[in-house]
C-alpha cells in the first residue's frame, strides 16, 4: 500500500471536523499497520521483536489496534503498564522500561508479571534483595552516545539522567553476582528522531563488549527513536539498511555463549506519528507589521511539539486547497506565546477555514493539557473506512472533576 492510499483526504478531514467539532485528533489505523509492516518486512527472517513505545499515544483503541497487528508494547510508567494490560496485551508482551521510579512501582510491575528494565543501581540492588534469581530483569544502560533530533529528546549521552552509565558496569556486575540476578536483557535508548542507522550500530558495539559478562542474557533491547519525515526532504530512518546493518553487526560478533540473542526495538513515533492529523479551525486573522497571524482554536496546550522542541509540523488549509499561497504565522489562542509556525506558506486563509497539522499522532494528544482551562481535544479513529469517536472532548465537569470545593 502506498503512503498516498493511506492518507486521509482534505474533504474527509473537514467532514470529521464538522461532525466531531474542533480541535480534533484523527488517527488512521491503516497507516499504523503500514508502518508496522515496514518494520516487520525489513527484519523478516531475523530474530527481532518490536515493542510499541506507547508513551507516544496511549488511547486504548490504538493499543488494541497495535496488539491486533502483532506488536508488543513498551511502557514508561506503571499506569501505561496497566493500560496495556487493560487493552489485552498478555504480561509477557509488556515491557516496562522505567527511569527514576520508586521501587514500589517495580514491585507492582513484578506482581503484574511484565518484563522490567531497571535504570539505577539503587533499584537494581533492591530488586536483588527482594527477588534474587527468582524473576528475570533487564538493565537499562547509558551508552554515552549523543544522538537525536533535539537535545531534549537525547537520552543516551554522557550528561543524561537515563540508564546506568556503561562506565559503572563493574558495579552492576557486583550486584548481579551478590544477588545472583537473572539478567534477561540489556537495554539502551539513545534518543528520538535518529536518522543515521550507524547510531544503532554504535550502540550494539557498546553492548557487544558487555554481553559476555551476562551469562543468562537472551535479549538485546536497542530502544526506539526512528526518524519520521516532518517536512519535505526530511527523510526517515532507512529501516532496510538498519535491518541489514544490525544483522551484519551480530554476524561479526558471534555471541560467546553461542546462544542466539533476540533483538528488540521500541518504536513510538515511527508507528503512530504519520497516522495522526490535528484538525483545527481558524478563529481570527490579524494583519500586523510583524506578521499575518492566523489564530486557530488550539494552542500549545494541545500540541506542544512546536514550542517545546521547535518542531515542524506541515500545516495545510484544507478548506481552500486551490487558493493562492500566502505567508502566515500560525498561532494559538492561549495566554502566552504559542506559535505553531512562523512565516509559513499556506493557501489563503479565511476565518472559519479548517487547518490540518500533519504527522500529529505521536506526542500530540499525549502531551496535551488543560492549560487556560481549555478542554482537551476529542480523538477519532478511522478504521476500515469508518470513523469512531474514541475519546470525547472534555466538558466543563471534567475541569472540576478532581477539585474539592471547600
Ligand atoms: N524507548 C524509550 C525508553 C524511550 O524513552 C522512548 C521515547 C522511546 C522508546 C520511543 O521513542 P520514539 O520511537 O518515539 O522516538 N516527546 C518527544 C519525544 C520524546 C521521546 C521520549 N522517549 C517528541 O514529541 O518528539
Short mmCIF file of C-alpha atoms and ligand atoms in Angstrom, two decimals:
data_model
loop_
_atom_site.label_atom_id
_atom_site.label_comp_id
_atom_site.label_asym_id
_atom_site.label_seq_id
_atom_site.Cartn_x
_atom_site.Cartn_y
_atom_site.Cartn_z
CA UNK A 1 0.00 0.00 0.00
CA UNK A 2 1.47 3.37 -0.91
CA UNK A 3 1.51 6.28 1.51
CA UNK A 4 -0.85 8.13 -0.80
CA UNK A 5 -3.50 5.45 -0.49
CA UNK A 6 -3.41 5.57 3.28
CA UNK A 7 -3.61 9.34 3.65
CA UNK A 8 -6.92 10.86 4.64
CA UNK A 9 -8.17 13.46 2.14
CA UNK A 10 -8.77 17.14 2.98
CA UNK A 11 -12.51 16.78 2.28
CA UNK A 12 -12.75 13.85 4.66
CA UNK A 13 -10.85 15.68 7.40
CA UNK A 14 -13.20 18.67 7.03
CA UNK A 15 -16.20 16.36 7.31
CA UNK A 16 -14.77 14.88 10.52
CA UNK A 17 -14.13 18.39 11.86
CA UNK A 18 -17.77 19.25 11.13
CA UNK A 19 -19.10 16.05 12.64
CA UNK A 20 -17.00 15.89 15.81
CA UNK A 21 -16.01 19.54 16.26
CA UNK A 22 -12.54 21.04 16.55
CA UNK A 23 -9.82 20.89 17.72
CA UNK A 24 -9.79 17.20 16.88
CA UNK A 25 -7.16 14.48 16.72
CA UNK A 26 -7.84 11.97 13.94
CA UNK A 27 -5.88 8.70 13.67
CA UNK A 28 -5.84 6.34 10.72
CA UNK A 29 -5.43 2.72 11.74
CA UNK A 30 -4.23 1.51 8.35
CA UNK A 31 -1.27 3.92 8.45
CA UNK A 32 -0.14 2.35 11.72
CA UNK A 33 -0.37 -1.10 10.12
CA UNK A 34 1.59 0.14 7.13
CA UNK A 35 4.38 1.48 9.34
CA UNK A 36 4.48 -1.77 11.32
CA UNK A 37 4.69 -3.76 8.09
CA UNK A 38 7.69 -1.68 7.02
CA UNK A 39 9.48 -2.84 10.17
CA UNK A 40 8.49 -6.50 10.05
CA UNK A 41 9.19 -6.88 6.36
CA UNK A 42 12.64 -5.28 6.65
CA UNK A 43 13.50 -7.56 9.57
CA UNK A 44 11.86 -10.67 8.10
CA UNK A 45 13.92 -13.77 8.76
CA UNK A 46 15.70 -12.17 11.73
CA UNK A 47 15.00 -12.76 15.40
CA UNK A 48 13.59 -9.29 16.10
CA UNK A 49 10.59 -8.14 18.12
CA UNK A 50 9.00 -4.67 18.17
CA UNK A 51 7.57 -3.14 21.32
CA UNK A 52 5.40 -0.11 20.58
CA UNK A 53 6.55 2.74 22.88
CA UNK A 54 3.04 3.66 23.91
CA UNK A 55 4.05 6.93 25.57
CA UNK A 56 3.57 8.35 22.06
CA UNK A 57 -0.18 7.68 22.10
CA UNK A 58 -2.00 5.59 24.68
CA UNK A 59 -5.62 5.65 23.66
CA UNK A 60 -6.77 2.13 24.44
CA UNK A 61 -8.20 1.68 20.94
CA UNK A 62 -4.79 2.46 19.48
CA UNK A 63 -3.23 -0.06 21.88
CA UNK A 64 -5.75 -2.69 20.77
CA UNK A 65 -5.02 -1.98 17.12
CA UNK A 66 -1.29 -2.30 17.78
CA UNK A 67 -1.91 -5.59 19.57
CA UNK A 68 -4.08 -6.88 16.72
CA UNK A 69 -1.30 -6.32 14.21
CA UNK A 70 1.18 -8.32 16.28
CA UNK A 71 3.42 -5.81 18.06
CA UNK A 72 4.34 -5.92 21.73
CA UNK A 73 4.24 -2.83 23.91
CA UNK A 74 6.82 -0.75 25.84
CA UNK A 75 5.67 1.33 28.79
CA UNK A 76 7.20 4.22 30.69
CA UNK A 77 5.00 4.22 33.79
CA UNK A 78 3.06 1.71 35.82
CA UNK A 79 -0.13 3.29 34.53
CA UNK A 80 0.91 2.65 30.96
CA UNK A 81 1.55 -0.95 32.00
CA UNK A 82 -1.98 -1.15 33.39
CA UNK A 83 -3.43 0.43 30.25
CA UNK A 84 -1.59 -2.11 28.09
CA UNK A 85 -2.88 -4.99 30.19
CA UNK A 86 -6.36 -3.45 30.10
CA UNK A 87 -6.11 -3.30 26.31
CA UNK A 88 -5.48 -7.05 26.27
CA UNK A 89 -1.72 -7.45 25.96
CA UNK A 90 -0.58 -10.51 27.90
CA UNK A 91 2.05 -9.57 30.52
CA UNK A 92 4.87 -11.38 28.71
CA UNK A 93 4.37 -8.96 25.79
CA UNK A 94 4.53 -5.89 28.01
CA UNK A 95 7.86 -4.24 28.73
CA UNK A 96 8.29 -1.64 31.44
CA UNK A 97 11.35 0.50 30.73
CA UNK A 98 11.47 2.64 33.81
CA UNK A 99 13.54 5.65 34.70
CA UNK A 100 13.90 7.26 38.09
CA UNK A 101 10.89 5.49 39.59
CA UNK A 102 10.28 4.40 43.16
CA UNK A 103 10.90 0.74 43.96
CA UNK A 104 7.21 0.24 44.82
CA UNK A 105 6.37 0.59 41.11
CA UNK A 106 8.89 -2.09 40.25
CA UNK A 107 7.34 -4.40 42.84
CA UNK A 108 3.92 -3.72 41.33
CA UNK A 109 5.20 -4.38 37.80
CA UNK A 110 6.69 -7.66 39.00
CA UNK A 111 3.38 -8.66 40.55
CA UNK A 112 1.70 -7.98 37.20
CA UNK A 113 4.18 -10.33 35.51
CA UNK A 114 5.59 -7.89 32.94
CA UNK A 115 9.15 -7.55 31.69
CA UNK A 116 11.11 -4.93 33.61
CA UNK A 117 14.11 -2.80 32.67
CA UNK A 118 15.77 -1.15 35.64
CA UNK A 119 17.81 2.03 35.20
CA UNK A 120 19.55 2.63 38.52
CA UNK A 121 22.00 0.80 40.74
CA UNK A 122 19.79 1.62 43.70
CA UNK A 123 16.69 -0.10 42.30
CA UNK A 124 18.79 -2.97 40.96
CA UNK A 125 20.10 -3.61 44.44
CA UNK A 126 16.59 -3.51 45.94
CA UNK A 127 15.42 -5.85 43.19
CA UNK A 128 18.21 -8.23 44.05
CA UNK A 129 17.39 -8.14 47.74
CA UNK A 130 13.71 -8.87 47.11
CA UNK A 131 13.70 -11.22 44.13
CA UNK A 132 17.24 -12.55 43.76
CA UNK A 133 17.33 -15.02 40.87
CA UNK A 134 13.57 -15.55 41.09
CA UNK A 135 12.45 -13.02 38.45
CA UNK A 136 14.35 -12.01 35.30
CA UNK A 137 15.27 -8.38 34.90
CA UNK A 138 16.75 -6.14 32.22
CA UNK A 139 19.28 -3.38 32.72
CA UNK A 140 18.89 0.00 31.11
CA UNK A 141 22.36 1.30 30.30
CA UNK A 142 23.54 4.73 29.25
CA UNK A 143 25.81 4.14 26.27
CA UNK A 144 27.31 7.68 26.25
CA UNK A 145 26.25 8.27 22.66
CA UNK A 146 24.85 11.64 21.59
CA UNK A 147 22.01 11.29 19.09
CA UNK A 148 18.51 12.56 18.38
CA UNK A 149 16.66 15.43 16.75
CA UNK A 150 16.82 17.79 19.75
CA UNK A 151 18.77 17.86 23.00
CA UNK A 152 15.51 17.43 24.91
CA UNK A 153 14.98 14.13 23.08
CA UNK A 154 18.55 12.86 23.53
CA UNK A 155 18.79 10.29 26.28
CA UNK A 156 21.97 8.30 25.72
CA UNK A 157 24.68 10.97 26.01
CA UNK A 158 27.18 11.29 28.82
CA UNK A 159 25.30 14.07 30.64
CA UNK A 160 21.94 12.29 30.57
CA UNK A 161 20.00 11.04 33.59
CA UNK A 162 18.83 7.92 31.76
CA UNK A 163 20.20 4.47 32.43
CA UNK A 164 23.19 3.24 34.36
CA UNK A 165 26.35 4.70 32.75
CA UNK A 166 28.26 1.93 30.98
CA UNK A 167 31.36 3.02 32.83
CA UNK A 168 29.67 1.77 36.03
CA UNK A 169 29.35 -1.75 34.65
CA UNK A 170 31.62 -3.16 37.36
CA UNK A 171 29.15 -2.04 39.99
CA UNK A 172 26.33 -3.68 38.02
CA UNK A 173 28.28 -6.93 37.83
CA UNK A 174 28.96 -6.81 41.55
CA UNK A 175 25.21 -6.63 42.25
CA UNK A 176 24.48 -9.38 39.72
CA UNK A 177 26.99 -11.56 41.49
CA UNK A 178 25.96 -10.61 45.01
CA UNK A 179 22.23 -11.29 44.48
CA UNK A 180 22.52 -13.91 41.74
CA UNK A 181 20.43 -11.66 39.48
CA UNK A 182 18.95 -13.22 36.33
CA UNK A 183 19.72 -10.57 33.70
CA UNK A 184 17.49 -11.26 30.70
CA UNK A 185 18.20 -8.21 28.58
CA UNK A 186 20.45 -5.21 28.17
CA UNK A 187 18.69 -2.04 27.06
CA UNK A 188 19.78 1.25 25.54
CA UNK A 189 17.74 4.11 24.11
CA UNK A 190 19.83 6.94 22.69
CA UNK A 191 17.12 9.38 21.62
CA UNK A 192 14.26 10.25 19.31
CA UNK A 193 14.45 11.12 15.59
CA UNK A 194 17.64 9.24 14.83
CA UNK A 195 18.03 9.08 11.08
CA UNK A 196 21.56 7.72 10.98
CA UNK A 197 21.39 3.93 11.33
CA UNK A 198 25.04 3.85 12.37
CA UNK A 199 23.96 5.24 15.74
CA UNK A 200 22.18 1.95 16.39
CA UNK A 201 25.25 0.02 15.24
CA UNK A 202 27.41 2.08 17.61
CA UNK A 203 25.01 1.15 20.41
CA UNK A 204 25.31 -2.52 19.54
CA UNK A 205 29.09 -2.23 19.65
CA UNK A 206 28.94 -0.77 23.14
CA UNK A 207 26.77 -3.70 24.21
CA UNK A 208 28.91 -6.33 22.49
CA UNK A 209 31.69 -5.68 24.93
CA UNK A 210 29.31 -6.35 27.79
CA UNK A 211 27.31 -9.32 26.51
CA UNK A 212 29.85 -11.98 27.53
CA UNK A 213 29.60 -10.77 31.12
CA UNK A 214 25.92 -11.74 31.44
CA UNK A 215 25.56 -15.49 31.32
CA UNK A 216 21.76 -15.69 31.14
CA UNK A 217 21.22 -12.94 28.58
CA UNK A 218 18.51 -13.61 25.99
CA UNK A 219 17.64 -10.21 24.55
CA UNK A 220 19.30 -7.03 23.36
CA UNK A 221 16.95 -4.04 23.50
CA UNK A 222 18.03 -1.16 21.27
CA UNK A 223 15.19 1.19 22.22
CA UNK A 224 13.25 3.41 19.86
CA UNK A 225 13.92 6.65 18.06
CA UNK A 226 13.42 6.01 14.35
CA UNK A 227 13.03 9.26 12.45
CA UNK A 228 9.89 10.14 10.56
CA UNK A 229 9.73 12.94 7.97
CA UNK A 230 8.01 16.03 9.34
CA UNK A 231 8.85 18.27 6.44
CA UNK A 232 9.58 17.72 2.80
CA UNK A 233 13.11 16.46 2.22
CA UNK A 234 13.40 15.29 5.82
CA UNK A 235 13.63 11.56 5.06
CA UNK A 236 13.14 8.80 7.58
CA UNK A 237 15.35 6.16 9.14
CA UNK A 238 16.15 3.65 6.41
CA UNK A 239 14.71 0.54 8.03
CA UNK A 240 16.03 -1.81 5.33
CA UNK A 241 19.55 -0.52 5.90
CA UNK A 242 19.07 -0.74 9.64
CA UNK A 243 17.99 -4.39 9.39
CA UNK A 244 20.97 -5.18 7.21
CA UNK A 245 23.50 -3.42 9.43
CA UNK A 246 22.11 -4.88 12.65
CA UNK A 247 22.27 -8.34 11.03
CA UNK A 248 25.87 -7.76 9.97
CA UNK A 249 26.89 -6.46 13.38
CA UNK A 250 25.58 -9.60 15.05
CA UNK A 251 27.12 -11.84 12.40
CA UNK A 252 30.52 -10.23 13.01
CA UNK A 253 30.29 -10.63 16.77
CA UNK A 254 29.08 -14.14 17.44
CA UNK A 255 27.78 -14.42 20.96
CA UNK A 256 30.44 -16.12 23.05
CA UNK A 257 27.87 -18.32 24.74
CA UNK A 258 26.73 -19.46 21.32
CA UNK A 259 23.15 -18.62 22.25
CA UNK A 260 21.23 -16.60 19.67
CA UNK A 261 20.11 -13.27 21.12
CA UNK A 262 16.79 -11.79 20.15
CA UNK A 263 16.87 -8.09 19.23
CA UNK A 264 14.19 -5.74 20.48
CA UNK A 265 13.21 -2.26 19.31
CA UNK A 266 10.80 0.20 20.92
CA UNK A 267 9.44 2.44 18.17
CA UNK A 268 6.90 5.09 19.16
CA UNK A 269 6.88 7.87 16.58
CA UNK A 270 7.59 5.55 13.70
CA UNK A 271 4.37 3.66 14.33
CA UNK A 272 1.94 6.43 15.18
CA UNK A 273 3.24 9.82 14.03
CA UNK A 274 2.06 9.71 10.45
CA UNK A 275 -1.31 8.22 11.30
CA UNK A 276 -2.31 11.39 13.15
CA UNK A 277 -4.00 14.57 11.89
CA UNK A 278 -4.75 17.50 14.14
CA UNK A 279 -7.76 19.37 12.76
CA UNK A 280 -8.24 22.96 13.91
CA UNK A 281 -10.42 25.85 12.84
CA UNK A 282 -9.37 29.45 12.25
CA UNK A 283 -10.79 31.87 14.81
CA UNK A 284 -9.17 35.14 13.83
CA UNK A 285 -6.96 36.68 11.15
CA UNK A 286 -4.78 39.56 12.27
CA UNK A 287 -2.60 41.55 9.88
CA UNK A 288 0.21 43.32 11.70
CA UNK A 289 3.55 44.93 10.92
CA UNK A 290 5.24 41.75 12.16
CA UNK A 291 3.19 39.03 10.52
CA UNK A 292 -0.11 37.89 9.18
CA UNK A 293 -1.33 35.99 12.20
CA UNK A 294 -3.75 33.13 11.89
CA UNK A 295 -5.19 32.17 15.30
CA UNK A 296 -6.64 28.69 15.46
CA UNK A 297 -8.90 27.23 18.15
CA UNK A 298 -5.99 25.49 19.87
CA UNK A 299 -2.58 26.21 21.35
CA UNK A 300 0.46 24.52 22.86
CA UNK A 301 -1.94 23.06 25.39
CA UNK A 302 -2.99 20.66 22.61
CA UNK A 303 0.15 20.29 20.51
CA UNK A 304 3.26 21.30 22.40
CA UNK A 305 5.91 20.00 20.00
CA UNK A 306 6.49 23.27 18.06
CA UNK A 307 7.01 25.32 21.22
CA UNK A 308 8.87 22.66 23.19
CA UNK A 309 11.20 21.23 20.55
CA UNK A 310 10.93 23.86 17.78
CA UNK A 311 9.31 21.01 15.90
CA UNK A 312 7.96 21.49 12.40
CA UNK A 313 4.51 20.19 11.52
CA UNK A 314 3.22 20.62 7.98
CA UNK A 315 0.07 22.74 8.05
CA UNK A 316 -2.49 22.76 5.25
CA UNK A 317 -5.55 24.90 4.74
CA UNK A 318 -7.82 22.01 3.79
CA UNK A 319 -10.75 24.40 3.24
CA UNK A 320 -9.03 26.31 0.45
CA UNK A 321 -6.80 23.84 -1.36
CA UNK A 322 -6.90 25.62 -4.72
CA UNK A 323 -6.19 29.13 -3.39
CA UNK A 324 -3.08 31.22 -3.83
CA UNK A 325 -0.46 30.62 -1.15
CA UNK A 326 0.38 33.47 1.22
CA UNK A 327 2.72 33.89 4.18
CA UNK A 328 1.28 33.43 7.65
CA UNK A 329 2.29 32.86 11.22
CA UNK A 330 0.02 30.27 12.75
CA UNK A 331 -0.60 30.80 16.44
CA UNK A 332 -2.93 29.54 19.14
CA UNK A 333 -5.48 31.14 21.43
CA UNK A 334 -3.84 30.83 24.83
CA UNK A 335 -2.36 33.47 27.09
CA UNK A 336 1.31 33.19 26.19
CA UNK A 337 3.36 32.77 23.08
CA UNK A 338 2.17 29.61 21.36
CA UNK A 339 3.44 29.78 17.84
CA UNK A 340 2.80 26.71 15.72
CA UNK A 341 4.61 28.08 12.65
CA UNK A 342 6.42 31.27 11.73
CA UNK A 343 6.20 32.81 8.29
CA UNK A 344 4.77 29.71 6.66
CA UNK A 345 3.39 29.47 3.12
CA UNK A 346 -0.23 28.34 3.33
CA UNK A 347 -3.10 28.64 0.86
CA UNK A 348 -5.04 31.83 1.53
CA UNK A 349 -6.73 31.57 4.90
CA UNK A 350 -10.19 32.86 5.84
CA UNK A 351 -11.79 32.89 9.26
CA UNK A 352 -13.66 29.62 9.72
CA UNK A 353 -11.28 27.61 7.49
CA UNK A 354 -10.02 24.25 8.74
CA UNK A 355 -6.24 23.97 9.16
CA UNK A 356 -4.76 20.50 9.49
CA UNK A 357 -1.46 19.73 11.20
CA UNK A 358 0.11 16.58 9.78
CA UNK A 359 2.18 13.91 11.49
CA UNK A 360 0.48 14.70 14.76
CA UNK A 361 -0.20 11.20 16.07
CA UNK A 362 2.87 10.85 18.27
CA UNK A 363 3.25 13.01 21.40
CA UNK A 364 0.35 15.20 20.26
CA UNK A 365 -2.74 14.42 22.31
CA UNK A 366 -0.48 12.54 24.70
CA UNK A 367 1.32 15.71 25.79
CA UNK A 368 -1.80 17.87 25.84
CA UNK A 369 -3.05 19.65 28.95
CA UNK A 370 -5.90 21.72 30.28
CA UNK A 371 -3.81 24.91 30.46
CA UNK A 372 -6.03 28.01 30.42
CA UNK A 373 -8.84 25.69 31.49
CA UNK A 374 -9.34 24.69 27.88
CA UNK A 375 -10.80 21.30 27.12
CA UNK A 376 -8.56 18.55 25.80
CA UNK A 377 -9.48 17.68 22.21
CA UNK A 378 -11.63 14.75 21.14
CA UNK A 379 -9.98 11.79 19.37
CA UNK A 380 -11.33 9.88 16.39
CA UNK A 381 -10.07 6.61 14.94
CA UNK A 382 -10.66 5.91 11.27
CA UNK A 383 -10.53 2.20 10.61
CA UNK A 384 -11.71 0.18 7.61
CA UNK A 385 -13.33 3.31 6.20
CA UNK A 386 -15.38 4.22 9.29
CA UNK A 387 -14.75 6.97 11.81
CA UNK A 388 -15.19 6.18 15.50
CA UNK A 389 -15.10 8.65 18.37
CA UNK A 390 -12.54 7.15 20.78
CA UNK A 391 -12.39 9.98 23.31
CA UNK A 392 -14.99 12.62 23.82
CA UNK A 393 -13.94 16.20 24.18
CA UNK A 394 -13.61 17.34 27.81
CA UNK A 395 -16.61 19.02 29.32
CA UNK A 396 -16.85 21.69 31.98
CA UNK A 397 -17.46 18.95 34.57
CA UNK A 398 -14.07 17.44 33.68
CA UNK A 399 -12.36 20.68 34.71
CA UNK A 400 -13.90 20.41 38.17
CA UNK A 401 -13.82 16.61 38.45
CA UNK A 402 -10.97 16.26 40.95
CA UNK A 403 -11.28 19.62 42.63
CA UNK A 404 -12.52 19.65 46.19
CA UNK A 405 -14.67 22.71 46.82
CA UNK A 406 -14.30 23.87 50.42
N1 LIG B 1 12.01 3.78 24.36
C1 LIG B 1 12.32 4.64 25.35
C2 LIG B 1 12.98 4.13 26.55
C3 LIG B 1 12.00 5.99 25.23
O1 LIG B 1 12.31 6.85 26.21
C4 LIG B 1 11.35 6.46 24.06
C5 LIG B 1 10.99 7.86 23.91
C6 LIG B 1 11.03 5.52 23.05
C7 LIG B 1 11.39 4.19 23.24
C8 LIG B 1 10.32 5.89 21.80
O2 LIG B 1 11.00 6.86 21.04
P1 LIG B 1 10.42 7.22 19.60
O3 LIG B 1 10.49 5.98 18.76
O4 LIG B 1 9.01 7.67 19.77
O5 LIG B 1 11.28 8.32 19.09
N2 LIG B 1 8.12 13.90 23.14
C9 LIG B 1 9.16 13.90 22.13
C10 LIG B 1 9.83 12.55 22.01
C11 LIG B 1 10.42 12.09 23.31
C12 LIG B 1 10.61 10.62 23.36
C13 LIG B 1 10.88 10.13 24.74
N3 LIG B 1 11.23 8.75 24.79
C14 LIG B 1 8.60 14.39 20.82
O6 LIG B 1 7.46 14.86 20.77
O7 LIG B 1 9.32 14.41 19.82
#
